[in-house]
Coordinates of C-alpha atoms in Angstrom, one line a residue:
X26 CA 0.0 0.0 0.0
X27 CA 1.2 3.5 -0.7
X28 CA 1.3 6.3 2.0
X29 CA 1.9 10.0 1.4
X30 CA 4.1 11.6 4.0
X31 CA 3.5 15.3 4.0
X32 CA 6.0 17.3 6.0
X33 CA 6.1 21.0 6.8
X34 CA 9.4 22.5 8.0
X35 CA 9.6 24.6 11.1
X36 CA 10.0 28.3 10.4
X37 CA 13.6 29.5 9.7
X38 CA 14.8 25.9 9.5
X39 CA 16.5 26.0 6.0
X40 CA 20.0 25.7 7.5
X41 CA 19.0 22.6 9.5
X42 CA 17.5 21.1 6.3
X43 CA 20.7 21.7 4.4
X44 CA 22.9 20.4 7.2
X45 CA 20.9 17.2 7.4
X46 CA 20.3 16.7 3.7
X47 CA 23.2 14.3 3.0
X48 CA 21.9 11.9 5.7
X49 CA 18.3 12.3 4.4
X50 CA 19.5 11.4 0.8
X51 CA 21.3 8.2 2.1
X52 CA 18.1 7.3 4.0
X53 CA 15.9 7.7 0.8
X54 CA 18.5 5.9 -1.3
X55 CA 18.4 2.9 1.1
X56 CA 14.6 2.9 1.2
X57 CA 14.5 3.0 -2.6
X58 CA 16.9 0.1 -2.9
X59 CA 14.6 -1.9 -0.7
X60 CA 11.6 -1.0 -2.9
X61 CA 10.0 1.1 -0.2
X62 CA 10.1 4.5 -2.0
X63 CA 7.7 5.5 -4.7
X64 CA 8.9 9.1 -5.1
X65 CA 9.9 12.1 -3.1
X66 CA 10.8 15.7 -3.3
X67 CA 10.7 19.1 -1.4
X68 CA 7.9 21.6 -1.3
X69 CA 9.2 25.1 -2.2
X70 CA 8.4 28.6 -0.9
X71 CA 7.8 31.6 -3.0
X72 CA 11.6 32.2 -3.3
X73 CA 12.1 28.6 -4.5
X74 CA 13.7 27.5 -1.2
X75 CA 12.7 24.1 0.3
X76 CA 10.2 24.4 3.1
X77 CA 8.7 20.9 3.4
X78 CA 8.7 17.4 1.9
X79 CA 6.4 15.0 0.1
X80 CA 7.6 11.4 0.4
X81 CA 5.4 8.6 -1.0
X82 CA 6.4 5.2 0.5
X83 CA 5.3 1.6 0.2
X84 CA 4.3 -0.1 3.5
X85 CA 2.0 -2.8 4.8
X86 CA 0.3 -0.7 7.5
X87 CA 0.0 2.9 8.5
X88 CA 2.0 2.1 11.6
X89 CA 4.9 0.9 9.5
X90 CA 4.6 4.0 7.3
X91 CA 4.7 6.2 10.4
X92 CA 7.8 4.3 11.7
X93 CA 9.6 4.9 8.3
X94 CA 8.7 8.6 8.5
X95 CA 10.0 8.9 12.0
X96 CA 13.3 7.2 11.0
X97 CA 14.0 9.9 8.4
X98 CA 17.0 12.0 9.5
X99 CA 15.0 15.1 8.8
X100 CA 12.4 14.0 11.4
X101 CA 15.1 12.9 13.8
X102 CA 16.8 16.3 13.6
X103 CA 13.6 18.0 14.5
X104 CA 13.2 19.8 11.1
X105 CA 9.4 19.3 10.8
X106 CA 6.7 21.4 12.5
X107 CA 4.1 18.9 11.2
X108 CA 4.1 15.5 9.6
X109 CA 0.9 13.9 8.2
X110 CA 1.0 10.2 7.0
X111 CA -2.0 9.3 4.9
X112 CA -2.9 6.3 2.7
X113 CA -2.7 7.2 -0.9
X114 CA -4.0 5.7 -4.1
X115 CA -2.0 6.4 -7.3
X116 CA -4.5 6.6 -10.1
X117 CA -3.2 8.7 -13.0
X118 CA 0.2 8.3 -14.7
X119 CA 1.1 5.4 -12.5
X120 CA 4.4 3.9 -13.9
X121 CA 3.1 0.3 -13.6
X122 CA -0.1 1.0 -15.5

């Protein structure tokens, strides 16, 4: 099952995001190698700077999806003001379709 992880950065946290980014990329690369990542990328503010994240993951349960989200180095570093994990159904432009 797919889960969308919608994350909003804390205000004025760009430096924390940039400092933690290398670990975050390794985390996503490892998740992808295990087949657990569908796609991911940052949300951008009006100036084009990252201010949140959308990560769509594959997991059996919402509890597993929440555990994966909590293991992200960004989450561990306290970057996010809010994280919402929601079941998601990929309908249009699905690669497997």
